[in-house]
mmCIF file of C-alpha atoms in Angstrom:
data_model
loop_
_atom_site.group_PDB
_atom_site.id
_atom_site.type_symbol
_atom_site.label_atom_id
_atom_site.label_comp_id
_atom_site.label_asym_id
_atom_site.label_seq_id
_atom_site.Cartn_x
_atom_site.Cartn_y
_atom_site.Cartn_z
ATOM 1 C CA MET A 1 -4.596 -19.152 -24.756
ATOM 2 C CA SER A 2 -7.910 -18.942 -26.580
ATOM 3 C CA VAL A 3 -9.759 -15.930 -24.425
ATOM 4 C CA THR A 4 -13.632 -16.068 -24.737
ATOM 5 C CA ASP A 5 -14.430 -13.226 -21.857
ATOM 6 C CA HIS A 6 -12.742 -10.144 -21.407
ATOM 7 C CA HIS A 7 -13.844 -7.669 -18.583
ATOM 8 C CA ASP A 8 -12.307 -4.696 -17.481
ATOM 9 C CA ILE A 9 -13.876 -2.446 -14.547
ATOM 10 C CA THR A 10 -12.575 0.750 -12.223
ATOM 11 C CA PHE A 11 -14.601 1.610 -9.519
ATOM 12 C CA ALA A 12 -14.006 3.891 -6.164
ATOM 13 C CA CYS A 13 -12.808 1.841 -3.235
ATOM 14 C CA MET A 14 -10.685 2.214 -0.148
ATOM 15 C CA VAL A 15 -9.523 6.011 -0.803
ATOM 16 C CA GLY A 16 -8.620 5.656 -4.125
ATOM 17 C CA ASP A 17 -9.789 3.520 -7.431
ATOM 18 C CA VAL A 18 -9.583 -0.104 -7.863
ATOM 19 C CA ARG A 19 -9.185 -1.683 -11.314
ATOM 20 C CA LEU A 20 -9.968 -5.196 -12.032
ATOM 21 C CA ILE A 21 -9.013 -6.901 -15.485
ATOM 22 C CA VAL A 22 -10.144 -10.594 -15.725
ATOM 23 C CA GLU A 23 -9.785 -12.833 -18.808
ATOM 24 C CA THR A 24 -11.343 -16.219 -19.195
ATOM 25 C CA ALA A 25 -11.159 -19.209 -21.418
ATOM 26 C CA ASP A 26 -13.502 -22.030 -22.303
ATOM 27 C CA GLY A 27 -16.792 -20.636 -21.574
ATOM 28 C CA GLY A 28 -15.820 -18.639 -18.465
ATOM 29 C CA ASP A 29 -17.753 -15.636 -17.369
ATOM 30 C CA ALA A 30 -15.142 -12.721 -16.702
ATOM 31 C CA ARG A 31 -18.086 -10.499 -15.594
ATOM 32 C CA SER A 32 -19.455 -12.609 -12.863
ATOM 33 C CA LEU A 33 -15.780 -13.503 -11.630
ATOM 34 C CA ALA A 34 -15.088 -9.476 -11.557
ATOM 35 C CA ALA A 35 -18.309 -8.837 -9.756
ATOM 36 C CA SER A 36 -17.918 -11.281 -6.850
ATOM 37 C CA ALA A 37 -14.167 -9.488 -6.247
ATOM 38 C CA ARG A 38 -15.753 -6.270 -6.337
ATOM 39 C CA GLY A 39 -18.541 -7.286 -3.897
ATOM 40 C CA TYR A 40 -15.942 -8.545 -1.530
ATOM 41 C CA LEU A 41 -13.496 -5.297 -1.989
ATOM 42 C CA ASP A 42 -16.601 -3.093 -1.291
ATOM 43 C CA ASP A 43 -17.545 -4.881 1.784
ATOM 44 C CA LEU A 44 -14.058 -4.867 2.894
ATOM 45 C CA ASP A 45 -13.595 -1.135 2.488
ATOM 46 C CA ALA A 46 -17.034 -0.473 4.871
ATOM 47 C CA ARG A 47 -15.693 -3.000 7.400
ATOM 48 C CA LEU A 48 -12.040 -1.722 7.548
ATOM 49 C CA SER A 49 -12.321 1.897 6.559
ATOM 50 C CA ARG A 50 -10.929 4.364 9.228
ATOM 51 C CA PHE A 51 -13.079 7.011 7.625
ATOM 52 C CA ARG A 52 -16.366 5.427 8.257
ATOM 53 C CA PRO A 53 -17.709 5.450 11.889
ATOM 54 C CA ASP A 54 -19.960 2.369 11.438
ATOM 55 C CA SER A 55 -16.898 0.013 10.490
ATOM 56 C CA GLU A 56 -15.394 -2.444 12.658
ATOM 57 C CA LEU A 57 -12.304 -1.208 12.706
ATOM 58 C CA CYS A 58 -13.562 2.398 14.028
ATOM 59 C CA MET A 59 -15.703 0.652 16.517
ATOM 60 C CA LEU A 60 -12.376 -1.394 17.265
ATOM 61 C CA ASN A 61 -10.751 2.050 18.100
ATOM 62 C CA SER A 62 -13.617 3.377 20.163
ATOM 63 C CA ASP A 63 -14.076 0.601 22.524
ATOM 64 C CA PRO A 64 -12.415 1.409 26.079
ATOM 65 C CA ARG A 65 -12.131 -2.465 26.714
ATOM 66 C CA ALA A 66 -8.570 -3.792 26.464
ATOM 67 C CA THR A 67 -10.259 -6.667 24.982
ATOM 68 C CA VAL A 68 -12.824 -6.564 22.433
ATOM 69 C CA PRO A 69 -14.463 -9.462 20.233
ATOM 70 C CA ALA A 70 -13.401 -9.205 16.514
ATOM 71 C CA THR A 71 -14.690 -10.809 13.361
ATOM 72 C CA PRO A 72 -12.310 -13.118 11.208
ATOM 73 C CA LEU A 73 -12.094 -10.364 8.748
ATOM 74 C CA LEU A 74 -11.050 -8.023 11.178
ATOM 75 C CA ARG A 75 -8.092 -10.513 12.913
ATOM 76 C CA ASP A 76 -7.213 -11.187 9.653
ATOM 77 C CA TRP A 77 -6.171 -8.128 8.554
ATOM 78 C CA LEU A 78 -4.735 -7.074 11.722
ATOM 79 C CA ARG A 79 -2.699 -10.395 11.779
ATOM 80 C CA ALA A 80 -1.175 -9.226 7.971
ATOM 81 C CA ALA A 81 -0.835 -5.494 9.850
ATOM 82 C CA LEU A 82 1.229 -6.872 12.718
ATOM 83 C CA TRP A 83 3.212 -9.301 10.182
ATOM 84 C CA ALA A 84 4.353 -6.166 8.066
ATOM 85 C CA ALA A 85 5.378 -4.431 11.431
ATOM 86 C CA ASP A 86 7.295 -7.143 11.990
ATOM 87 C CA ARG A 87 8.774 -7.554 8.648
ATOM 88 C CA SER A 88 9.973 -4.131 8.556
ATOM 89 C CA HIS A 89 11.280 -3.843 11.482
ATOM 90 C CA GLY A 90 8.489 -1.478 13.176
ATOM 91 C CA LEU A 91 8.849 1.322 9.916
ATOM 92 C CA VAL A 92 5.405 0.193 8.364
ATOM 93 C CA ASP A 93 3.523 0.840 11.882
ATOM 94 C CA PRO A 94 -0.252 0.203 12.078
ATOM 95 C CA THR A 95 -0.623 2.608 15.636
ATOM 96 C CA LEU A 96 0.102 5.737 13.904
ATOM 97 C CA VAL A 97 -3.694 6.920 13.868
ATOM 98 C CA ALA A 98 -3.318 9.833 16.408
ATOM 99 C CA ALA A 99 -0.237 11.103 14.217
ATOM 100 C CA LEU A 100 -2.066 10.907 11.281
ATOM 101 C CA GLU A 101 -4.846 13.060 12.232
ATOM 102 C CA ALA A 102 -2.526 15.326 14.056
ATOM 103 C CA ALA A 103 -0.781 15.855 10.887
ATOM 104 C CA GLY A 104 -3.983 16.704 9.262
ATOM 105 C CA TYR A 105 -5.109 13.143 7.820
ATOM 106 C CA ARG A 106 -8.520 12.975 9.652
ATOM 107 C CA ASP A 107 -10.499 12.301 6.909
ATOM 108 C CA SER A 108 -10.430 10.597 3.284
ATOM 109 C CA LEU A 109 -8.939 14.033 1.594
ATOM 110 C CA ALA A 110 -11.504 13.708 -1.344
ATOM 111 C CA GLY A 111 -11.957 17.102 -2.372
ATOM 112 C CA ALA A 112 -8.993 18.515 -0.904
ATOM 113 C CA THR A 113 -6.997 21.189 -3.468
ATOM 114 C CA PRO A 114 -4.308 19.392 -5.026
ATOM 115 C CA ILE A 115 -0.911 20.056 -4.012
ATOM 116 C CA ASP A 116 2.142 19.967 -6.641
ATOM 117 C CA LEU A 117 4.874 17.484 -5.602
ATOM 118 C CA GLY A 118 7.618 19.258 -6.975
ATOM 119 C CA GLN A 119 6.669 22.503 -4.715
ATOM 120 C CA ALA A 120 6.052 20.313 -1.649
ATOM 121 C CA LEU A 121 9.386 18.859 -2.179
ATOM 122 C CA ARG A 122 11.016 22.473 -2.372
ATOM 123 C CA ALA A 123 9.194 23.401 0.914
ATOM 124 C CA ALA A 124 9.760 20.203 2.673
ATOM 125 C CA PRO A 125 12.453 19.851 5.574
ATOM 126 C CA ALA A 126 16.189 18.273 5.516
ATOM 127 C CA ARG A 127 15.726 14.888 4.297
ATOM 128 C CA ARG A 128 16.562 12.013 6.967
ATOM 129 C CA PRO A 129 16.047 8.353 7.092
ATOM 130 C CA ALA A 130 12.815 6.926 9.088
ATOM 131 C CA ALA A 131 13.319 4.710 12.348
ATOM 132 C CA ALA A 132 11.100 2.517 14.195
ATOM 133 C CA ALA A 133 9.413 3.789 17.445
ATOM 134 C CA ASP A 134 8.184 1.751 20.588
ATOM 135 C CA SER A 135 4.318 2.497 19.546
ATOM 136 C CA GLY A 136 2.814 -0.265 20.946
ATOM 137 C CA TRP A 137 2.071 -2.453 18.311
ATOM 138 C CA ARG A 138 4.149 -5.472 19.745
ATOM 139 C CA ALA A 139 1.865 -5.452 22.531
ATOM 140 C CA ILE A 140 -1.257 -6.134 20.539
ATOM 141 C CA THR A 141 -2.486 -9.770 20.695
ATOM 142 C CA ILE A 142 -4.991 -11.950 18.584
ATOM 143 C CA ASP A 143 -6.400 -14.781 20.274
ATOM 144 C CA GLU A 144 -8.440 -17.018 17.494
ATOM 145 C CA GLN A 145 -10.154 -19.405 20.039
ATOM 146 C CA ALA A 146 -11.847 -16.819 21.598
ATOM 147 C CA GLY A 147 -12.362 -14.558 18.630
ATOM 148 C CA THR A 148 -10.725 -11.185 20.465
ATOM 149 C CA ILE A 149 -8.245 -8.432 19.743
ATOM 150 C CA SER A 150 -6.347 -7.225 22.835
ATOM 151 C CA ARG A 151 -4.389 -4.017 22.559
ATOM 152 C CA PRO A 152 -2.903 -1.403 25.258
ATOM 153 C CA PRO A 153 -5.298 1.541 26.413
ATOM 154 C CA GLY A 154 -5.282 4.349 23.765
ATOM 155 C CA VAL A 155 -3.734 2.254 21.219
ATOM 156 C CA ARG A 156 -5.804 2.815 17.506
ATOM 157 C CA LEU A 157 -5.240 1.179 14.291
ATOM 158 C CA ASP A 158 -5.041 2.481 10.976
ATOM 159 C CA SER A 159 -5.746 0.049 7.904
ATOM 160 C CA GLY A 160 -3.996 2.407 5.451
ATOM 161 C CA GLY A 161 -0.543 0.904 5.590
ATOM 162 C CA THR A 162 -1.397 -2.649 4.649
ATOM 163 C CA GLY A 163 -5.241 -2.636 3.870
ATOM 164 C CA LYS A 164 -4.740 -2.226 0.017
ATOM 165 C CA GLY A 165 -2.261 -5.180 -0.152
ATOM 166 C CA PHE A 166 -4.626 -7.293 2.244
ATOM 167 C CA ALA A 167 -7.562 -6.642 -0.076
ATOM 168 C CA ALA A 168 -5.563 -7.223 -3.484
ATOM 169 C CA ASP A 169 -4.578 -10.374 -2.207
ATOM 170 C CA ALA A 170 -8.003 -11.801 -1.101
ATOM 171 C CA ALA A 171 -9.537 -10.376 -3.952
ATOM 172 C CA ALA A 172 -7.294 -12.395 -6.314
ATOM 173 C CA ARG A 173 -8.466 -15.521 -4.499
ATOM 174 C CA PHE A 174 -11.945 -14.749 -5.823
ATOM 175 C CA LEU A 175 -10.714 -14.580 -9.430
ATOM 176 C CA ALA A 176 -8.208 -17.745 -9.271
ATOM 177 C CA GLY A 177 -10.625 -19.234 -11.767
ATOM 178 C CA ALA A 178 -9.679 -16.866 -14.728
ATOM 179 C CA ALA A 179 -6.838 -17.525 -17.434
ATOM 180 C CA ARG A 180 -5.577 -14.053 -16.331
ATOM 181 C CA PHE A 181 -6.525 -11.321 -13.724
ATOM 182 C CA ALA A 182 -5.224 -8.172 -12.575
ATOM 183 C CA VAL A 183 -6.319 -6.309 -9.379
ATOM 184 C CA ASP A 184 -4.966 -2.790 -8.917
ATOM 185 C CA CYS A 185 -5.741 -1.339 -5.477
ATOM 186 C CA ALA A 186 -4.767 2.285 -5.899
ATOM 187 C CA GLY A 187 -1.276 1.062 -6.993
ATOM 188 C CA ASP A 188 -0.874 -2.496 -5.069
ATOM 189 C CA ILE A 189 -1.264 -5.284 -7.905
ATOM 190 C CA ALA A 190 -1.969 -8.535 -7.586
ATOM 191 C CA ILE A 191 -1.408 -10.720 -10.898
ATOM 192 C CA GLY A 192 -2.273 -14.469 -11.781
ATOM 193 C CA GLY A 193 -4.072 -16.697 -13.527
ATOM 194 C CA SER A 194 -4.170 -20.559 -14.916
ATOM 195 C CA SER A 195 -2.358 -19.369 -17.964
ATOM 196 C CA GLY A 196 0.686 -18.527 -16.486
ATOM 197 C CA GLU A 197 1.008 -16.130 -19.271
ATOM 198 C CA PRO A 198 2.974 -12.880 -18.013
ATOM 199 C CA GLN A 199 1.878 -9.321 -17.768
ATOM 200 C CA GLU A 200 3.472 -6.272 -18.739
ATOM 201 C CA ILE A 201 2.802 -3.399 -15.282
ATOM 202 C CA ARG A 202 3.850 -0.261 -16.415
ATOM 203 C CA ILE A 203 5.565 1.907 -13.376
ATOM 204 C CA GLU A 204 4.436 5.482 -13.480
ATOM 205 C CA HIS A 205 7.423 8.409 -12.745
ATOM 206 C CA PRO A 206 5.488 10.447 -9.974
ATOM 207 C CA LEU A 207 6.841 13.724 -10.976
ATOM 208 C CA THR A 208 6.310 13.525 -14.848
ATOM 209 C CA ARG A 209 3.365 10.620 -14.707
ATOM 210 C CA GLU A 210 5.326 9.387 -17.878
ATOM 211 C CA GLU A 211 6.336 5.803 -17.797
ATOM 212 C CA ALA A 212 9.672 5.228 -15.319
ATOM 213 C CA HIS A 213 9.810 1.628 -16.366
ATOM 214 C CA THR A 214 7.932 -1.741 -17.043
ATOM 215 C CA ALA A 215 7.828 -4.636 -14.857
ATOM 216 C CA THR A 216 6.921 -7.962 -16.172
ATOM 217 C CA LEU A 217 4.788 -10.625 -13.700
ATOM 218 C CA ALA A 218 3.122 -13.648 -14.545
ATOM 219 C CA ALA A 219 1.916 -14.437 -10.868
ATOM 220 C CA GLY A 220 2.400 -12.629 -7.158
ATOM 221 C CA GLY A 221 2.331 -8.703 -6.159
ATOM 222 C CA ILE A 222 3.495 -5.521 -7.123
ATOM 223 C CA ALA A 223 3.458 -2.421 -5.039
ATOM 224 C CA THR A 224 4.235 0.889 -5.062
ATOM 225 C CA SER A 225 4.211 3.386 -2.150
ATOM 226 C CA GLY A 226 4.894 7.202 -2.613
ATOM 227 C CA ILE A 227 4.509 10.627 -1.550
ATOM 228 C CA ASP A 228 2.687 11.732 -4.004
ATOM 229 C CA ARG A 229 -0.950 10.581 -3.812
ATOM 230 C CA HIS A 230 -1.939 12.043 -0.797
ATOM 231 C CA LEU A 231 -0.269 15.719 -0.088
ATOM 232 C CA TRP A 232 -1.957 18.315 1.644
ATOM 233 C CA ARG A 233 -1.526 21.461 3.186
ATOM 234 C CA THR A 234 -0.976 22.164 7.049
ATOM 235 C CA SER A 235 -2.957 24.411 9.277
ATOM 236 C CA ASP A 236 0.578 26.652 9.314
ATOM 237 C CA GLY A 237 0.885 26.688 5.692
ATOM 238 C CA GLY A 238 3.272 23.988 5.296
ATOM 239 C CA VAL A 239 2.909 20.471 3.911
ATOM 240 C CA ALA A 240 2.304 16.933 4.609
ATOM 241 C CA HIS A 241 1.809 13.297 3.158
ATOM 242 C CA HIS A 242 0.492 10.187 4.830
ATOM 243 C CA LEU A 243 3.760 8.034 5.397
ATOM 244 C CA LEU A 244 5.008 8.796 8.544
ATOM 245 C CA ASP A 245 8.211 7.965 10.484
ATOM 246 C CA PRO A 246 7.526 6.229 13.633
ATOM 247 C CA ALA A 247 10.015 7.712 15.535
ATOM 248 C CA THR A 248 8.626 11.595 15.252
ATOM 249 C CA GLY A 249 4.995 10.730 14.297
ATOM 250 C CA THR A 250 5.789 13.324 11.242
ATOM 251 C CA PRO A 251 5.641 13.425 7.453
ATOM 252 C CA ALA A 252 9.127 11.288 6.336
ATOM 253 C CA TRP A 253 10.978 13.158 4.094
ATOM 254 C CA THR A 254 13.967 10.555 3.338
ATOM 255 C CA GLY A 255 14.968 11.360 -0.220
ATOM 256 C CA LEU A 256 12.893 9.021 -2.252
ATOM 257 C CA ILE A 257 9.383 9.923 -3.482
ATOM 258 C CA SER A 258 8.416 6.495 -4.454
ATOM 259 C CA ALA A 259 9.237 3.020 -4.020
ATOM 260 C CA THR A 260 7.923 0.091 -6.460
ATOM 261 C CA VAL A 261 8.738 -3.826 -5.521
ATOM 262 C CA VAL A 262 7.732 -7.044 -6.872
ATOM 263 C CA ALA A 263 7.294 -10.067 -4.566
ATOM 264 C CA ALA A 264 5.416 -13.006 -4.257
ATOM 265 C CA SER A 265 2.295 -11.400 -2.761
ATOM 266 C CA VAL A 266 0.781 -7.918 -2.578
ATOM 267 C CA ARG A 267 1.425 -7.839 1.095
ATOM 268 C CA GLU A 268 4.975 -8.731 0.967
ATOM 269 C CA ALA A 269 5.351 -6.174 -1.913
ATOM 270 C CA GLU A 270 3.751 -3.433 -0.197
ATOM 271 C CA THR A 271 5.125 -3.778 3.116
ATOM 272 C CA LEU A 272 8.937 -3.434 1.404
ATOM 273 C CA ALA A 273 7.800 -0.865 -0.986
ATOM 274 C CA LYS A 274 6.993 1.398 2.224
ATOM 275 C CA ALA A 275 10.032 0.182 4.321
ATOM 276 C CA ALA A 276 12.101 1.007 1.509
ATOM 277 C CA LEU A 277 10.868 4.313 1.240
ATOM 278 C CA LEU A 278 11.117 5.405 4.669
ATOM 279 C CA ALA A 279 14.183 3.883 4.745
ATOM 280 C CA GLY A 280 15.561 6.328 2.566
ATOM 281 C CA PRO A 281 18.190 5.682 -0.494
ATOM 282 C CA GLY A 282 20.688 3.721 1.426
ATOM 283 C CA GLY A 283 18.278 2.045 3.505
ATOM 284 C CA ALA A 284 16.349 0.950 0.791
ATOM 285 C CA ARG A 285 18.914 -1.162 -1.163
ATOM 286 C CA ARG A 286 19.701 -2.879 2.229
ATOM 287 C CA VAL A 287 15.610 -3.420 2.573
ATOM 288 C CA LEU A 288 15.693 -4.661 -0.910
ATOM 289 C CA ARG A 289 18.438 -6.884 -1.136
ATOM 290 C CA GLY A 290 17.708 -9.777 -3.722
ATOM 291 C CA ARG A 291 14.519 -7.945 -5.095
ATOM 292 C CA ASP A 292 13.452 -6.271 -8.059
ATOM 293 C CA ALA A 293 12.482 -3.085 -7.518
ATOM 294 C CA VAL A 294 12.088 0.696 -8.623
ATOM 295 C CA LEU A 295 13.144 3.618 -6.721
ATOM 296 C CA VAL A 296 12.445 7.277 -7.755
ATOM 297 C CA HIS A 297 14.495 9.976 -5.720
ATOM 298 C CA ASP A 298 13.695 13.662 -4.932
ATOM 299 C CA ASP A 299 15.171 14.817 -7.876
ATOM 300 C CA GLY A 300 13.716 12.725 -10.361
ATOM 301 C CA ASP A 301 16.199 9.919 -10.793
ATOM 302 C CA VAL A 302 15.226 6.411 -11.401
ATOM 303 C CA GLU A 303 17.055 3.493 -9.617
ATOM 304 C CA LEU A 304 16.357 -0.210 -11.079
ATOM 305 C CA ILE A 305 17.316 -2.896 -8.556
ATOM 306 C CA ASP A 306 17.550 -6.256 -10.498
ATOM 307 C CA ALA A 307 17.737 -8.892 -7.956
ATOM 308 C CA ARG A 308 18.767 -11.876 -10.375
ATOM 309 C CA ARG A 309 21.958 -9.712 -11.618
ATOM 310 C CA GLN A 310 22.431 -8.307 -8.179
ATOM 311 C CA THR A 311 23.101 -4.624 -10.145
ATOM 312 C CA VAL A 312 21.831 -0.795 -9.546
ATOM 313 C CA THR A 313 21.148 1.014 -12.926
ATOM 314 C CA PHE A 314 20.332 4.787 -12.367
ATOM 315 C CA SER A 315 18.218 6.639 -15.189
ATOM 316 C CA MET A 316 18.813 10.548 -15.214
ATOM 317 C CA SER A 317 15.644 12.254 -15.051
ATOM 318 C CA ALA A 318 15.003 15.572 -16.994
ATOM 319 C CA VAL A 319 13.115 16.695 -14.177
ATOM 320 C CA ARG A 320 15.360 19.106 -11.997
#
């Protein structure tokens, strides 16, 4: 491939950093393609954020009516969120806003004092897998003809569980004309391009920040779900994170601190990664059967799951 233009930009978006890498050939304008994708992502963030009172999502959540008019974007995101809930058998639940707020995640946590992951793990309760709950997501309906969303009284929706994957897949469509591209929405990554050339994605160890594994992907999605990026102190001096056990409404401490999964789309990769982490080590292997994945355990050990060979390999970490 003869690259004629390359553009690489990182910007704040969706409670984290988004990175766009675009390469074009035959006179293509990489900067223009990246600008289109960035504009879409900024707009999506403004309209679907749980932390902006004027966003479409917040207005839906505050509307007392059972059935509310909704834009195509909001309906598309909700369809993706309900798909993730169904695909994960309820582990990835978009209706846990009240529980997130009760745990202390009322704002974006920007400027919060960082908490060391190792200290948090030592202070965390006994490990156990998360479980689904009858939280109301199955009763949510989308009427495409009427352009409405219906949900039970009191049910509020959170875009955090599926928003980054939804955004990365959508942004990738803006970059379809590139020879190669990568869209990294805070760890949820879309890879593609007309050249079909594979790209290397280095997976960071959440405890050491060193490289835990390198994945190679020409097209599709790879996503990491972990408890290390959003940690905070609770009012009683404990620690919490944003991945909740739907059955208890409290942070899930399952024995895994991160899960990275490769799939055909970022939406699928993100859903499987979250479901695997919430299911804990034993459940994760069932969730990820037939997938390429990387699991990092509480003690720092790295578990590689090879879909083609149907093998599991442990790499013992120096972190203890």
